[in-house]
Structure formats: structure tokens, C-alpha cells
Short mmCIF file of C-alpha atoms and ligand atoms in Angstrom, two decimals:
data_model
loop_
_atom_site.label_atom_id
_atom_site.label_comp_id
_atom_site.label_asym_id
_atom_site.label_seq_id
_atom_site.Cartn_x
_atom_site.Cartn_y
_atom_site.Cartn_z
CA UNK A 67 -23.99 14.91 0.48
CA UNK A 68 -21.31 17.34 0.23
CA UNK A 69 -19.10 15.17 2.10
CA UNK A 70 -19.01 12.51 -0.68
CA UNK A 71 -18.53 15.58 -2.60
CA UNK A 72 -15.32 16.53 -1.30
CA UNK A 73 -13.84 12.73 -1.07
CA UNK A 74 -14.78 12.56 -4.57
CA UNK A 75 -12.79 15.33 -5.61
CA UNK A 76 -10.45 14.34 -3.45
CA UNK A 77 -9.63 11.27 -4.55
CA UNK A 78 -10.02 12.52 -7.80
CA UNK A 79 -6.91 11.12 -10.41
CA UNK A 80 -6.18 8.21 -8.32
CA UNK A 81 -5.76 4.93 -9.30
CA UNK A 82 -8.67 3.73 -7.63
CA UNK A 83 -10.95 6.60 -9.28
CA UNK A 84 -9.50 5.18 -12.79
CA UNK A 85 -10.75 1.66 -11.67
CA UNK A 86 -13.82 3.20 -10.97
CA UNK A 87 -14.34 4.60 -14.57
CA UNK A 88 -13.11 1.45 -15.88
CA UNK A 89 -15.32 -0.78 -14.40
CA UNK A 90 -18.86 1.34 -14.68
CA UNK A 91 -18.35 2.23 -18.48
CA UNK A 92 -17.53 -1.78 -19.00
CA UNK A 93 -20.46 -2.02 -16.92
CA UNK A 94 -22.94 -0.53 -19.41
CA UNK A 95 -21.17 -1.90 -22.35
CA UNK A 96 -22.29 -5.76 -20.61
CA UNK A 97 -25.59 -4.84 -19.61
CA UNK A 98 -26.70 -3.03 -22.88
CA UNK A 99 -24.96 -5.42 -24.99
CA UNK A 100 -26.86 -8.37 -22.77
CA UNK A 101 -30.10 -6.79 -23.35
CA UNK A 102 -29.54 -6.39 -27.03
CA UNK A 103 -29.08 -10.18 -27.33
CA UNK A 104 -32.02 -10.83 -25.41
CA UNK A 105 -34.26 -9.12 -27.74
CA UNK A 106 -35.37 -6.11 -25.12
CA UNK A 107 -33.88 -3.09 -27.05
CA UNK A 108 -35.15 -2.17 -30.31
CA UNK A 109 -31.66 -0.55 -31.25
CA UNK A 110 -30.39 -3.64 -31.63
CA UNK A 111 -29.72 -7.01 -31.37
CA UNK A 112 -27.75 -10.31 -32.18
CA UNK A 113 -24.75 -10.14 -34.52
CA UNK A 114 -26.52 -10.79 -37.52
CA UNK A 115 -23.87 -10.06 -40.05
CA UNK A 116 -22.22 -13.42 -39.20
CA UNK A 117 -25.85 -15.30 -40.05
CA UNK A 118 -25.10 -17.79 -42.24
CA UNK A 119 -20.87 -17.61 -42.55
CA UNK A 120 -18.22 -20.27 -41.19
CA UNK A 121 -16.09 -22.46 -42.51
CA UNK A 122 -18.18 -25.71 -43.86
CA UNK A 123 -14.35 -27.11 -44.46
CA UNK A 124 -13.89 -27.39 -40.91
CA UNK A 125 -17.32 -28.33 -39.85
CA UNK A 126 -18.53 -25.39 -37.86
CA UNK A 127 -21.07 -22.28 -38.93
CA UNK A 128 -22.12 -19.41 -36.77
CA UNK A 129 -25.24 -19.72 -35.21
CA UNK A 130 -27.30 -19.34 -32.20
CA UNK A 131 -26.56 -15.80 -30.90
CA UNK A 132 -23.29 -13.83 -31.27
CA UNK A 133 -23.45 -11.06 -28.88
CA UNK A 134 -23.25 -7.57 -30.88
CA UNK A 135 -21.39 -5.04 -28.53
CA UNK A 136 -21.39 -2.00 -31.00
CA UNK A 137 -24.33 -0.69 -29.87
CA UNK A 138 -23.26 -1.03 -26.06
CA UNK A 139 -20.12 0.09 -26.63
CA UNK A 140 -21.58 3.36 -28.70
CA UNK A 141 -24.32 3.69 -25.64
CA UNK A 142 -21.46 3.95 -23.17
CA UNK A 143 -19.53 6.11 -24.99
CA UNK A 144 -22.13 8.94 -25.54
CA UNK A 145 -24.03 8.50 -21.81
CA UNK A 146 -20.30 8.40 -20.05
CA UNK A 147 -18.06 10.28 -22.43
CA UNK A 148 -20.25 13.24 -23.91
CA UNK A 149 -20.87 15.15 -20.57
CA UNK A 150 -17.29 14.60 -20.00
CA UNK A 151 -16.62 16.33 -23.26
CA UNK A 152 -18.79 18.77 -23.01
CA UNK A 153 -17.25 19.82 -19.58
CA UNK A 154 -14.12 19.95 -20.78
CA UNK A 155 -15.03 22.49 -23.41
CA UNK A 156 -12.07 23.81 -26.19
CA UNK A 157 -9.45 24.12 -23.22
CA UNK A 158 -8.88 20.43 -23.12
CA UNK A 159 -8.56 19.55 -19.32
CA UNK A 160 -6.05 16.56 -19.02
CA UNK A 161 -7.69 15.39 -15.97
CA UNK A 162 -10.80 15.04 -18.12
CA UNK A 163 -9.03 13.60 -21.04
CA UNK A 164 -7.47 11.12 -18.58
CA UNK A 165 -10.97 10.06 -17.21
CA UNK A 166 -12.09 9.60 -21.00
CA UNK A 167 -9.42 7.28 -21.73
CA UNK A 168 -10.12 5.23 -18.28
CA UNK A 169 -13.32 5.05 -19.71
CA UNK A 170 -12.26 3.58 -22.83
CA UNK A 171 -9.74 1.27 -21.48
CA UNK A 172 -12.99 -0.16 -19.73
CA UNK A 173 -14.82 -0.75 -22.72
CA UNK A 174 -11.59 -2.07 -24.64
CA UNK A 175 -11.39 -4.91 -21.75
CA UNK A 176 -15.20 -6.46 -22.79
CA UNK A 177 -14.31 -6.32 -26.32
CA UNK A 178 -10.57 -7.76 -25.80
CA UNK A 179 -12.51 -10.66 -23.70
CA UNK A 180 -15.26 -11.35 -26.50
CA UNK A 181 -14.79 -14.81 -26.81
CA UNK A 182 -16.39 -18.48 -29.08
CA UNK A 183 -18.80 -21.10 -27.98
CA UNK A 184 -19.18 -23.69 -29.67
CA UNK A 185 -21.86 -26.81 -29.37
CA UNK A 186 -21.62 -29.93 -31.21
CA UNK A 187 -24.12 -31.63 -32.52
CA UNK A 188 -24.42 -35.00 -34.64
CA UNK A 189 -25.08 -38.52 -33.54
CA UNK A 190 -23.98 -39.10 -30.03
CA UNK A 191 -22.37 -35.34 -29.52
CA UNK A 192 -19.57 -36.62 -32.73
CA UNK A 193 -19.42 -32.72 -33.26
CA UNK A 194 -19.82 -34.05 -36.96
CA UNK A 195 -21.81 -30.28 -37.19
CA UNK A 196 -20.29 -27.49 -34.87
CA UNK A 197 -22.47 -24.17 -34.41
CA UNK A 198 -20.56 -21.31 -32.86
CA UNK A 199 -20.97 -17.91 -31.45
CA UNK A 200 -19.53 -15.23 -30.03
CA UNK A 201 -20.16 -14.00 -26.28
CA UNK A 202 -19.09 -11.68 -24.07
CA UNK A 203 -16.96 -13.19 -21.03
CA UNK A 204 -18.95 -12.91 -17.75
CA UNK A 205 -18.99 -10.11 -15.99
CA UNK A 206 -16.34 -11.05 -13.48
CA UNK A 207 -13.88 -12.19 -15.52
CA UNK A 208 -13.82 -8.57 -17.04
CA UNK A 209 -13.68 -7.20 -13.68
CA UNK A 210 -10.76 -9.68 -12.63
CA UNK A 211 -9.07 -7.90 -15.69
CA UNK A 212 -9.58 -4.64 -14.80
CA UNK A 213 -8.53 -5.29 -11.15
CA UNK A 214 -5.18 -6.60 -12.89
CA UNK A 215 -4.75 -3.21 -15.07
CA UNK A 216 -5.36 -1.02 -11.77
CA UNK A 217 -2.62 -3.48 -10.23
CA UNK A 218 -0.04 -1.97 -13.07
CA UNK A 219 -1.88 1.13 -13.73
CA UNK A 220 0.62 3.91 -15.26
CA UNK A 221 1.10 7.37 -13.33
CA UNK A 222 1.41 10.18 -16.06
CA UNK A 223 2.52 13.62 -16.05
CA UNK A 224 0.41 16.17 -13.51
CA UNK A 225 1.81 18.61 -16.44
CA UNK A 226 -1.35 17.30 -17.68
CA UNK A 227 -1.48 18.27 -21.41
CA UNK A 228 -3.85 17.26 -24.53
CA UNK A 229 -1.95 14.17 -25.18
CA UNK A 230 -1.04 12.25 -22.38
CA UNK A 231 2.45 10.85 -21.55
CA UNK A 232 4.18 9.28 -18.59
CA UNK A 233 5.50 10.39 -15.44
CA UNK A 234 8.53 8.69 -15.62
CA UNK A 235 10.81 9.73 -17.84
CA UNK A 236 12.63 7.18 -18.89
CA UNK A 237 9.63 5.06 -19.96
CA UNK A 238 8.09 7.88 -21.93
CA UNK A 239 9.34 5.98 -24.97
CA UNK A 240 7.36 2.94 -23.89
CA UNK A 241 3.34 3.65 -25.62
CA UNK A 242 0.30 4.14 -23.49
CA UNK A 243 -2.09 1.52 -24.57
CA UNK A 244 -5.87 1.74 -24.68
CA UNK A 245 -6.71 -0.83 -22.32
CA UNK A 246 -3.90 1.00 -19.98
CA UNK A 247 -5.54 2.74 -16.57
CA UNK A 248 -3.96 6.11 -15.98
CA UNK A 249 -3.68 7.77 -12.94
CA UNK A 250 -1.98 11.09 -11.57
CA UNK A 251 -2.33 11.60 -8.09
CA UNK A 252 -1.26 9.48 -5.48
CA UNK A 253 -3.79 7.38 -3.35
CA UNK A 254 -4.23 9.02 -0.08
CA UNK A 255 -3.50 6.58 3.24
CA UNK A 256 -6.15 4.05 3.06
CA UNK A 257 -5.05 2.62 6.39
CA UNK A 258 -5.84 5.65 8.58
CA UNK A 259 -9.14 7.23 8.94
CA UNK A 260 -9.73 10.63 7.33
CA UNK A 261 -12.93 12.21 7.66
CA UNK A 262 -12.53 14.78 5.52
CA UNK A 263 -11.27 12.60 2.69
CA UNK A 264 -14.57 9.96 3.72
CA UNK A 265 -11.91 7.32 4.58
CA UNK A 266 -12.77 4.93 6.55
CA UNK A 267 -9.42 3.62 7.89
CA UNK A 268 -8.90 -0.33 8.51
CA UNK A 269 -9.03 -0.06 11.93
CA UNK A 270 -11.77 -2.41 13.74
CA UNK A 271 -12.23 -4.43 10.41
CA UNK A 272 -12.53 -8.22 10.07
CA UNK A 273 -9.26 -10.14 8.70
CA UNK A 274 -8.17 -13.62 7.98
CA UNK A 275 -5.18 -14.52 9.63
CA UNK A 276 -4.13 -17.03 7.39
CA UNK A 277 -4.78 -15.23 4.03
CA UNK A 278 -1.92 -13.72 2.15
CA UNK A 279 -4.36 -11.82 0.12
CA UNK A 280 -5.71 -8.20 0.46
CA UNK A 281 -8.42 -9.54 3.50
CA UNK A 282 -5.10 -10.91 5.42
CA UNK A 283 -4.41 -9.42 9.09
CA UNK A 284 -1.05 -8.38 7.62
CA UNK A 285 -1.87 -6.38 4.83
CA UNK A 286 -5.22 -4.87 6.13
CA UNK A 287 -4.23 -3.65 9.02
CA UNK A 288 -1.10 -2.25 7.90
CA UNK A 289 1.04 -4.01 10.29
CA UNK A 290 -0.33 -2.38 13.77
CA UNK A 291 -1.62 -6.01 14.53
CA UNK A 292 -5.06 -7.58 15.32
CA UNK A 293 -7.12 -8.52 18.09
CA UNK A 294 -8.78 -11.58 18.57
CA UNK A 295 -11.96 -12.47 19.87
CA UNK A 296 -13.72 -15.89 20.74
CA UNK A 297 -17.28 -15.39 19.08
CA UNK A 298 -19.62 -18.19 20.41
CA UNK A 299 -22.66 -19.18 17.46
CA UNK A 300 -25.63 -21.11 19.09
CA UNK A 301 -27.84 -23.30 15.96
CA UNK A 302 -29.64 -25.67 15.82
CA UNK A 303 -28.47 -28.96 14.69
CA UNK A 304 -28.71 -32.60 14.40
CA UNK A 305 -32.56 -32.11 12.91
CA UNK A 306 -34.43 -35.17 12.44
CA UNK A 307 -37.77 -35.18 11.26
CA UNK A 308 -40.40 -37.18 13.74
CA UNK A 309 -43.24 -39.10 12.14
CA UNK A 310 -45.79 -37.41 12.12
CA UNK A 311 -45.40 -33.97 11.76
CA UNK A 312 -42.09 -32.17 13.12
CA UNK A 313 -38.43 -31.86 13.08
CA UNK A 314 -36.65 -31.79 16.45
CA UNK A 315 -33.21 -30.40 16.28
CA UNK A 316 -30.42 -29.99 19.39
CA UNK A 317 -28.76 -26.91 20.03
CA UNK A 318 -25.08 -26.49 19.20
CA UNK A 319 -22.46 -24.27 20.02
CA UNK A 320 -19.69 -23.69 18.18
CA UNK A 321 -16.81 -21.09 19.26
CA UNK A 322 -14.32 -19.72 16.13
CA UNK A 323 -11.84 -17.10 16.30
CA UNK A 324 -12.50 -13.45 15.26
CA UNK A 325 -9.33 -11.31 14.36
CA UNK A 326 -10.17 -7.80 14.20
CA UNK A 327 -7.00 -4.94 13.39
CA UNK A 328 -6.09 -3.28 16.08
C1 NAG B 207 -35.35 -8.71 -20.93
O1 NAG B 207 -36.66 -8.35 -20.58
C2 NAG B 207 -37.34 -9.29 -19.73
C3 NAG B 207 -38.77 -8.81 -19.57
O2 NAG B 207 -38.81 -7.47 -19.19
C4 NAG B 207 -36.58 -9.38 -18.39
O3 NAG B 207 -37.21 -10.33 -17.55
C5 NAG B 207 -35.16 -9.83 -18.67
O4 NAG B 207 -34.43 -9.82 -17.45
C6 NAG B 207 -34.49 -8.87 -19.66
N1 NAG B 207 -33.18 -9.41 -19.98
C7 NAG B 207 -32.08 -8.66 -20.05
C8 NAG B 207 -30.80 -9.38 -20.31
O5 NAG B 207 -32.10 -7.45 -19.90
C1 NAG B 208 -23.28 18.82 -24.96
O1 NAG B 208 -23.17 20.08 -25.54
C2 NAG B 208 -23.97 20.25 -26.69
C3 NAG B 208 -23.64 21.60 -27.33
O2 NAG B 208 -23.39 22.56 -26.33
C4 NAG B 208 -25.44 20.12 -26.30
O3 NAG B 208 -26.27 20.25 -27.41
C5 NAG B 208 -25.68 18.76 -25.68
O4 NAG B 208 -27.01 18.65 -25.19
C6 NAG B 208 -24.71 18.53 -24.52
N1 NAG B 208 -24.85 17.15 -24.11
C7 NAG B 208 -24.82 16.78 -22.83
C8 NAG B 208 -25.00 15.34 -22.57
O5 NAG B 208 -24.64 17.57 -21.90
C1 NAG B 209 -8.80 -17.38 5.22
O1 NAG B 209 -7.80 -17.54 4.24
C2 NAG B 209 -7.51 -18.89 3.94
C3 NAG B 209 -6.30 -18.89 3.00
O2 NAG B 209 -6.49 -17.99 1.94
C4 NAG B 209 -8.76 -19.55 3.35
O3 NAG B 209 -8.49 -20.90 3.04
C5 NAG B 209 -9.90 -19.44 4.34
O4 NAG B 209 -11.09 -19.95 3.77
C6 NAG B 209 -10.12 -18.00 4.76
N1 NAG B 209 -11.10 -17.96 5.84
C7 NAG B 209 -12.18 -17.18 5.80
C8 NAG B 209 -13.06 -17.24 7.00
O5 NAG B 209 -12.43 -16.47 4.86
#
């Protein structure tokens, strides 16, 4: 609705928006490039320009199925980047240009992770013959990457120009690289509900008392404190099956602590 609209717009240029591109154009380069290797698109498929190479020397040839991400990474490019182009136009919006290098930097993370499997084989696994391929990391290790560049994404210059460059001065010297995110604007106050933004504030949710991380009372609810409640959980328990034919359980009840920021 038009609500989304105007949180999306909103919230446009912010770190979390670069994440956002990141992660969906890295997205399609892992699904595309997974469905290539599993024979289901007729664009493409398996890396076969390694068929048959390796180095006999040290016992290992390529085999099996490399993953091929050039078509993936071609298919994200023009489904994510070419609209973005197009709206752009000659004027060269740096806002756009921004979101086509988040973009980018998404894609650059699957083929930074591309990694080699090897299997041995030989008698009784002596790996006297090694076939190897190349794959693409899973999906969440590309995302735990990602999360890491948004962590020590760059702010640039709102002076937002055809080639981009950093806000700070005194690190313009220091390159943008791809696989950097880039961000403009300032995140608004996740902490604190805003309608009109579509935030939800942290007020009300569920945190771990004990956890240091992001779902931790402290950080969550941005130190106004927690409540906690005693939430009682009825199962049943202590099944046993009875010959012949049925299980007779006993009812427990357990009580745990719910913290919930205040
Ligand atoms: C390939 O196609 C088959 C049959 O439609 C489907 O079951 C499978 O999930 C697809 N695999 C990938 C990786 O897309
Ligand atoms: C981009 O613009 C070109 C030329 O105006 C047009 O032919 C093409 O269909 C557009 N592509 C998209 C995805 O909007
Ligand atoms: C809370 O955090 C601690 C420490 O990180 C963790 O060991 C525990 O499993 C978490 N509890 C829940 C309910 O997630």
C-alpha cells in the first residue's frame, strides 16, 4: 500500500536499504546459478570449460559439477540493474548509481565465496584419485558476509555525483571497493515507533536476557528496560506406549521466564 510506499522512500539510502539490494541481487545470482547446475534452465548449465583439466601431477581433475555463475550473475544484472538504468536516464542520479553498486557488491560476495570440493576416491578413501569442483558457498554463509559489509558499510557524499566518493574527508583517499555497501542517509530511530516511517519500534518485543547479541534485553530495547513475565506451558509428557494399542502420557507444566522491553 502506499504506506510501504512512503517507508520505502523513506528509508531510502540507508544502510539497511543497501543490505537489502545486496542480499536480493545475491539472491538471484544463487538461485539461478543453482538451477543451472541442476539441469532446469536451458541457458545454461555446469562449468563445462573445466571438463577434463587438473593437475594429474598432484592427483586431482575437475569433475562432477562446478557450479557456472555467469549466467546468474548476467540474469541478475539485467532483471535488477536495467530498470534501474533505465530510470536513471542520461542525468545520472547518484542515489541510483549507489543502489547499482549495492547491487553489485551483492553479486561480488557469491563469486568472492565460490569455493573447491573435493572427494577422494581409491582403495579405502587413499585419495590416490581426487575429483574436484567448484560450488557456490551456501546461501547463509553469503548472507553472514553481507551482514558483516552492512556492519562497516561506508557513508558517501549526499553531493551525490556520477562517481561516488566518501563522506569523510579524510578517507576519500582510501578506494571504494566493489564488494563495499554504500549508504547516504542516516537510519532513522529503529527503537521508537514511527508510523509514518512503517517502524515498528522495539517496544513489547521478546528479548533474551542473557544474550549480548542484537536479540539481548540491552540492546533491543534500547536501554528503557524489560518486563518479565512467568509464562506457564502445559504438555504432555512421560508417554509410554501400552500394549496393545495406545500411548498414555502425564501432563506437565513447566513455568520459564518471558522478558519483554518495556
Ligand atoms: C529443478 O527442477 C525440478 C523439477 O521441476 C525441481 O524439483 C527442482 O527443485 C529444481 N531444482 C532447482 C535447484 O531449481
Ligand atoms: C529500458 O529502456 C529501453 C530503451 O528505452 C527499452 O527498450 C527497454 O525495454 C527498457 N527496459 C526495461 C527493463 O525497462
Ligand atoms: C539467550 O542467549 C543465550 C546466550 O547467547 C543463549 O545461550 C540462549 O540459548 C538464549 N536463549 C534463548 C531462549 O534464545
Amino acid at each position: 500500500g502506499s504506506r510501504e510506499l512512503t517507508a520505502l522512500h523513506c528509508l531510502a539510502g540507508t544502510k539497511e536499504s543497501a543490505f537489502v539490494y545486496a542480499v536480493t541481487a545475491a539472491g538471484l545470482v544463487h538461485a539461478v546459478t543453482r538451477s543451472c547446475s541442476a539441469g532446469n534452465v536451458t541457458e545454461c548449465s555446469c562449468d563445462t570449460k573445466l571438463q577434463g583439466g587438473g593437475s594429474a601431477s598432484e592427483g586431482w581433475h575437475w569433475g562432477g559439477c562446478s557450479d557456472d555463475i555467469h549466467y546468474g550473475m548476467s540474469f541478475s544484472r539485467s532483471f535488477l540493474d536495467v530498470p534501474i538504468r533505465n530510470a536513471s536516464g542520461k542525468s545520472g542520479n547518484g542515489l541510483l548509481a549507489m543502489n547499482l553498486h549495492n547491487n553489485e557488491a551483492g553479486r561480488q560476495a557469491v563469486a568472492k565465496l565460490m569455493s573447491v570440493d573435493c572427494r577422494c576416491h581409491g582403495v579405502s578413501g587413499s585419495c590416490a584419485v581426487k575429483t574436484c569442483w567448484k560450488t557456490m558457498s551456501s546461501f547463509e554463509k553469503i548472507g553472514r558476509f553481507l551482514k558483516d559489509k552492512y556492519e562497516n558499510s561506508i557513508q558517501i557524499s549526499d553531493k551525490l555525483k556520477r562517481k561516488l566518493r566518501r563522506k569523510e574527508k579524510s578517507q576519500r583517499k582510501i578506494p571504494i571497493q566493489k564488494e563495499d555497501l554504500l549508504y547516504v542517509n542516516k537510519s532513522p530511530n529503529y527503537c521508537v515507533e514511527d508510523q509514518k516511517l512503517g517502524i515498528p519500534g522495539t517496544q513489547g518485543r521478546e528479548c533474551n536476557r542473557t544474550s549480548d547479541g542484537p536479540d539481548g534485553c540491552n540492546l533491543l530495547c534500547c536501554g528503557r528496560g524489560y518486563n518479565t513475565h512467568v509464562v506457564r506451558h502445559v504438555e504432555r509428557c512421560e508417554c509410554k506406549f501400552i500394549w496393545c494399542c495406545y500411548v498414555r502420557c502425564r501432563r506437565c507444566e513447566t513455568m520459564t521466564d518471558v522478558h519483554t522491553c518495556k
